[in-house]
Amino acid sequence: MLARLRADLHVHTREAEPSIAYSARDIIVRAARLGYRVLSITNHDAITYNADLAAFARDHDVLLIPGVEATVEGRHVLVYNADVEADKLRTFADLRRYRTPEWLIAAPHPLFPASYCLREKLWQEIDLFDAIEFSHFYTPRVDFNRPAVKLAAAVGLPVLGTSDSHLEDQFGTTFSLIEADPSVESVLAPVKHGPLAIVSRPLTLTHCLSIVLRQALANAKLSARTRLRPMPPAGQTVLTPR
């Protein structure tokens, strides 16, 4: 009998995004404590996934699904279970060239008013997508998910609820319940075919503004530290720890 698994398939961590306070292992431990059974770390243009991290997640009864939020022609696209490096996913033609039936491609916050959101590109490339995201970032009155949900219904795509967490208090605000066995193939199949149960609560306007300001401040601090880092003398090589 299939279990109903609590899942968040859009989470960011400091391994690839140093402005974030928590690591991949931190969020796995927290997810397990909150009853999550499925998680995908989808850092920007970097796949934060390896056998050790997957085993760590398994030890906490969490299935870790490989994922990335790729920047494709300047727009964000969620790609899961890809078998190529993130730097190969730069155009929509790349997605068409490399994708296999084992992949899942989702449209994150697609109709939000930001330059990196898909917007008209979602219409133009709709055949590429398996799901449309229901983002955590909305209030009772301002909700850019509404047109995305209408579009999903019109084209017959499932809606996937995620937290898009960059800050600790974002995690847990929106997630999906997926009826599946705890394996990558079993979880991705119902995401593709839907419908999914979504658990979500709107944020207050104050909370939304706080998220925007804190993310901007964290990014500004990181940028300042990078600019102020001493440059090596000419001809000297700097080795970066792996």
PDB file of C-alpha atoms in Angstrom, residues 23-160:
ATOM      1  CA  SER A  23      23.471  23.503   5.192  1.00  0.00           C
ATOM      2  CA  ALA A  24      22.053  20.540   3.293  1.00  0.00           C
ATOM      3  CA  ARG A  25      22.471  18.314   6.352  1.00  0.00           C
ATOM      4  CA  ASP A  26      20.808  20.919   8.560  1.00  0.00           C
ATOM      5  CA  ILE A  27      17.688  21.022   6.386  1.00  0.00           C
ATOM      6  CA  ILE A  28      17.553  17.218   6.125  1.00  0.00           C
ATOM      7  CA  VAL A  29      17.622  16.908   9.920  1.00  0.00           C
ATOM      8  CA  ARG A  30      14.951  19.572  10.282  1.00  0.00           C
ATOM      9  CA  ALA A  31      12.787  18.012   7.580  1.00  0.00           C
ATOM     10  CA  ALA A  32      12.951  14.633   9.317  1.00  0.00           C
ATOM     11  CA  ARG A  33      12.001  16.209  12.630  1.00  0.00           C
ATOM     12  CA  LEU A  34       8.953  17.837  11.011  1.00  0.00           C
ATOM     13  CA  GLY A  35       7.761  14.599   9.406  1.00  0.00           C
ATOM     14  CA  TYR A  36       8.974  15.134   5.834  1.00  0.00           C
ATOM     15  CA  ARG A  37       9.782  11.975   3.885  1.00  0.00           C
ATOM     16  CA  VAL A  38      10.889  13.534   0.584  1.00  0.00           C
ATOM     17  CA  LEU A  39      13.204  16.490  -0.052  1.00  0.00           C
ATOM     18  CA  SER A  40      14.985  17.984  -3.046  1.00  0.00           C
ATOM     19  CA  ILE A  41      17.794  20.511  -2.674  1.00  0.00           C
ATOM     20  CA  THR A  42      17.491  22.703  -5.753  1.00  0.00           C
ATOM     21  CA  ASN A  43      20.289  25.226  -5.572  1.00  0.00           C
ATOM     22  CA  HIS A  44      20.721  27.715  -8.393  1.00  0.00           C
ATOM     23  CA  ASP A  45      22.744  26.229 -11.236  1.00  0.00           C
ATOM     24  CA  ALA A  46      24.374  23.636  -8.957  1.00  0.00           C
ATOM     25  CA  ILE A  47      23.373  20.071  -8.114  1.00  0.00           C
ATOM     26  CA  THR A  48      23.868  19.570  -4.367  1.00  0.00           C
ATOM     27  CA  TYR A  49      23.630  15.804  -4.282  1.00  0.00           C
ATOM     28  CA  ASN A  50      25.980  12.858  -3.835  1.00  0.00           C
ATOM     29  CA  ALA A  51      25.887   9.330  -2.446  1.00  0.00           C
ATOM     30  CA  ASP A  52      26.996  10.409   1.032  1.00  0.00           C
ATOM     31  CA  LEU A  53      24.305  13.082   1.304  1.00  0.00           C
ATOM     32  CA  ALA A  54      21.636  10.696   0.003  1.00  0.00           C
ATOM     33  CA  ALA A  55      22.737   8.105   2.583  1.00  0.00           C
ATOM     34  CA  PHE A  56      22.624  10.736   5.343  1.00  0.00           C
ATOM     35  CA  ALA A  57      19.057  11.557   4.298  1.00  0.00           C
ATOM     36  CA  ARG A  58      18.124   7.856   4.239  1.00  0.00           C
ATOM     37  CA  ASP A  59      19.491   7.485   7.758  1.00  0.00           C
ATOM     38  CA  HIS A  60      16.935  10.160   8.753  1.00  0.00           C
ATOM     39  CA  ASP A  61      14.123   8.390   6.849  1.00  0.00           C
ATOM     40  CA  VAL A  62      14.131  11.071   4.131  1.00  0.00           C
ATOM     41  CA  LEU A  63      14.344  10.374   0.388  1.00  0.00           C
ATOM     42  CA  LEU A  64      16.641  12.939  -1.248  1.00  0.00           C
ATOM     43  CA  ILE A  65      15.846  13.582  -4.922  1.00  0.00           C
ATOM     44  CA  PRO A  66      18.556  15.178  -7.098  1.00  0.00           C
ATOM     45  CA  GLY A  67      17.454  18.596  -8.272  1.00  0.00           C
ATOM     46  CA  VAL A  68      18.584  21.966  -9.559  1.00  0.00           C
ATOM     47  CA  GLU A  69      16.998  25.338 -10.223  1.00  0.00           C
ATOM     48  CA  ALA A  70      18.638  25.979 -13.566  1.00  0.00           C
ATOM     49  CA  THR A  71      18.860  29.402 -15.190  1.00  0.00           C
ATOM     50  CA  VAL A  72      17.606  28.718 -18.693  1.00  0.00           C
ATOM     51  CA  GLU A  73      17.835  31.688 -21.060  1.00  0.00           C
ATOM     52  CA  GLY A  74      17.651  33.920 -17.978  1.00  0.00           C
ATOM     53  CA  ARG A  75      14.583  32.171 -16.522  1.00  0.00           C
ATOM     54  CA  HIS A  76      14.398  29.755 -13.601  1.00  0.00           C
ATOM     55  CA  VAL A  77      13.423  26.142 -14.280  1.00  0.00           C
ATOM     56  CA  LEU A  78      13.315  23.259 -11.780  1.00  0.00           C
ATOM     57  CA  VAL A  79      14.879  20.053 -13.085  1.00  0.00           C
ATOM     58  CA  TYR A  80      14.832  16.770 -11.146  1.00  0.00           C
ATOM     59  CA  ASN A  81      16.727  13.519 -11.563  1.00  0.00           C
ATOM     60  CA  ALA A  82      18.858  14.916 -14.391  1.00  0.00           C
ATOM     61  CA  ASP A  83      21.800  12.829 -15.587  1.00  0.00           C
ATOM     62  CA  VAL A  84      23.842  15.779 -16.913  1.00  0.00           C
ATOM     63  CA  GLU A  85      25.748  18.579 -15.180  1.00  0.00           C
ATOM     64  CA  ALA A  86      23.861  21.776 -14.386  1.00  0.00           C
ATOM     65  CA  ASP A  87      26.051  23.873 -16.693  1.00  0.00           C
ATOM     66  CA  LYS A  88      24.676  21.971 -19.690  1.00  0.00           C
ATOM     67  CA  LEU A  89      21.161  23.307 -19.023  1.00  0.00           C
ATOM     68  CA  ARG A  90      21.400  26.836 -20.379  1.00  0.00           C
ATOM     69  CA  THR A  91      18.761  26.933 -23.119  1.00  0.00           C
ATOM     70  CA  PHE A  92      15.353  25.427 -23.718  1.00  0.00           C
ATOM     71  CA  ALA A  93      16.956  23.580 -26.611  1.00  0.00           C
ATOM     72  CA  ASP A  94      19.380  22.040 -24.087  1.00  0.00           C
ATOM     73  CA  LEU A  95      16.444  20.770 -22.023  1.00  0.00           C
ATOM     74  CA  ARG A  96      14.903  19.193 -25.104  1.00  0.00           C
ATOM     75  CA  ARG A  97      18.238  17.660 -26.134  1.00  0.00           C
ATOM     76  CA  TYR A  98      19.181  16.083 -22.813  1.00  0.00           C
ATOM     77  CA  ARG A  99      15.929  15.240 -21.068  1.00  0.00           C
ATOM     78  CA  THR A 100      14.916  11.620 -20.634  1.00  0.00           C
ATOM     79  CA  PRO A 101      11.626  10.092 -19.408  1.00  0.00           C
ATOM     80  CA  GLU A 102      13.219   9.777 -15.956  1.00  0.00           C
ATOM     81  CA  TRP A 103      13.487  13.575 -15.571  1.00  0.00           C
ATOM     82  CA  LEU A 104      10.829  15.853 -14.148  1.00  0.00           C
ATOM     83  CA  ILE A 105      10.732  19.522 -15.175  1.00  0.00           C
ATOM     84  CA  ALA A 106       8.661  22.036 -13.203  1.00  0.00           C
ATOM     85  CA  ALA A 107       7.950  25.747 -13.563  1.00  0.00           C
ATOM     86  CA  PRO A 108       8.877  27.608 -10.336  1.00  0.00           C
ATOM     87  CA  HIS A 109       6.913  30.755  -9.380  1.00  0.00           C
ATOM     88  CA  PRO A 110       6.197  31.061 -13.120  1.00  0.00           C
ATOM     89  CA  LEU A 111       3.931  34.122 -13.307  1.00  0.00           C
ATOM     90  CA  PHE A 112       5.513  36.267 -10.596  1.00  0.00           C
ATOM     91  CA  PRO A 113       6.589  39.761 -11.778  1.00  0.00           C
ATOM     92  CA  ALA A 114      10.343  39.154 -11.797  1.00  0.00           C
ATOM     93  CA  SER A 115      12.742  39.022 -14.726  1.00  0.00           C
ATOM     94  CA  TYR A 116      13.917  35.508 -13.824  1.00  0.00           C
ATOM     95  CA  CYS A 117      10.387  34.042 -13.803  1.00  0.00           C
ATOM     96  CA  LEU A 118       9.170  32.165 -16.857  1.00  0.00           C
ATOM     97  CA  ARG A 119       6.049  34.251 -17.614  1.00  0.00           C
ATOM     98  CA  GLU A 120       5.494  34.227 -21.401  1.00  0.00           C
ATOM     99  CA  LYS A 121       8.191  31.563 -21.821  1.00  0.00           C
ATOM    100  CA  LEU A 122       5.972  29.098 -19.975  1.00  0.00           C
ATOM    101  CA  TRP A 123       3.341  29.442 -22.709  1.00  0.00           C
ATOM    102  CA  GLN A 124       5.945  29.195 -25.459  1.00  0.00           C
ATOM    103  CA  GLU A 125       7.675  26.114 -23.992  1.00  0.00           C
ATOM    104  CA  ILE A 126       4.714  24.517 -22.211  1.00  0.00           C
ATOM    105  CA  ASP A 127       5.312  21.073 -23.739  1.00  0.00           C
ATOM    106  CA  LEU A 128       8.587  20.823 -21.795  1.00  0.00           C
ATOM    107  CA  PHE A 129       6.924  21.031 -18.382  1.00  0.00           C
ATOM    108  CA  ASP A 130       5.560  18.248 -16.212  1.00  0.00           C
ATOM    109  CA  ALA A 131       4.262  20.434 -13.343  1.00  0.00           C
ATOM    110  CA  ILE A 132       3.671  24.019 -12.260  1.00  0.00           C
ATOM    111  CA  GLU A 133       4.729  25.248  -8.842  1.00  0.00           C
ATOM    112  CA  PHE A 134       2.418  26.659  -6.194  1.00  0.00           C
ATOM    113  CA  SER A 135       4.818  28.994  -4.399  1.00  0.00           C
ATOM    114  CA  HIS A 136       4.781  29.710  -0.660  1.00  0.00           C
ATOM    115  CA  PHE A 137       5.213  33.448  -1.346  1.00  0.00           C
ATOM    116  CA  TYR A 138       1.714  34.932  -1.349  1.00  0.00           C
ATOM    117  CA  THR A 139      -0.765  36.750   0.868  1.00  0.00           C
ATOM    118  CA  PRO A 140      -4.566  36.443   1.044  1.00  0.00           C
ATOM    119  CA  ARG A 141      -4.876  39.472  -1.267  1.00  0.00           C
ATOM    120  CA  VAL A 142      -1.731  39.326  -3.416  1.00  0.00           C
ATOM    121  CA  ASP A 143      -1.344  35.892  -4.952  1.00  0.00           C
ATOM    122  CA  PHE A 144       0.515  35.312  -8.219  1.00  0.00           C
ATOM    123  CA  ASN A 145      -0.208  31.600  -7.845  1.00  0.00           C
ATOM    124  CA  ARG A 146      -3.816  32.137  -8.928  1.00  0.00           C
ATOM    125  CA  PRO A 147      -3.094  32.587 -12.651  1.00  0.00           C
ATOM    126  CA  ALA A 148      -0.569  29.747 -12.495  1.00  0.00           C
ATOM    127  CA  VAL A 149      -3.193  27.402 -11.043  1.00  0.00           C
ATOM    128  CA  LYS A 150      -5.652  28.445 -13.775  1.00  0.00           C
ATOM    129  CA  LEU A 151      -3.026  27.806 -16.437  1.00  0.00           C
ATOM    130  CA  ALA A 152      -2.226  24.390 -14.962  1.00  0.00           C
ATOM    131  CA  ALA A 153      -5.898  23.445 -15.082  1.00  0.00           C
ATOM    132  CA  ALA A 154      -6.233  24.696 -18.661  1.00  0.00           C
ATOM    133  CA  VAL A 155      -3.304  22.647 -19.971  1.00  0.00           C
ATOM    134  CA  GLY A 156      -3.787  19.632 -17.709  1.00  0.00           C
ATOM    135  CA  LEU A 157      -0.610  19.913 -15.632  1.00  0.00           C
ATOM    136  CA  PRO A 158      -0.404  19.097 -11.910  1.00  0.00           C
ATOM    137  CA  VAL A 159       0.393  21.772  -9.327  1.00  0.00           C
ATOM    138  CA  LEU A 160       3.322  21.171  -6.966  1.00  0.00           C
TER     139      LEU A 160
END
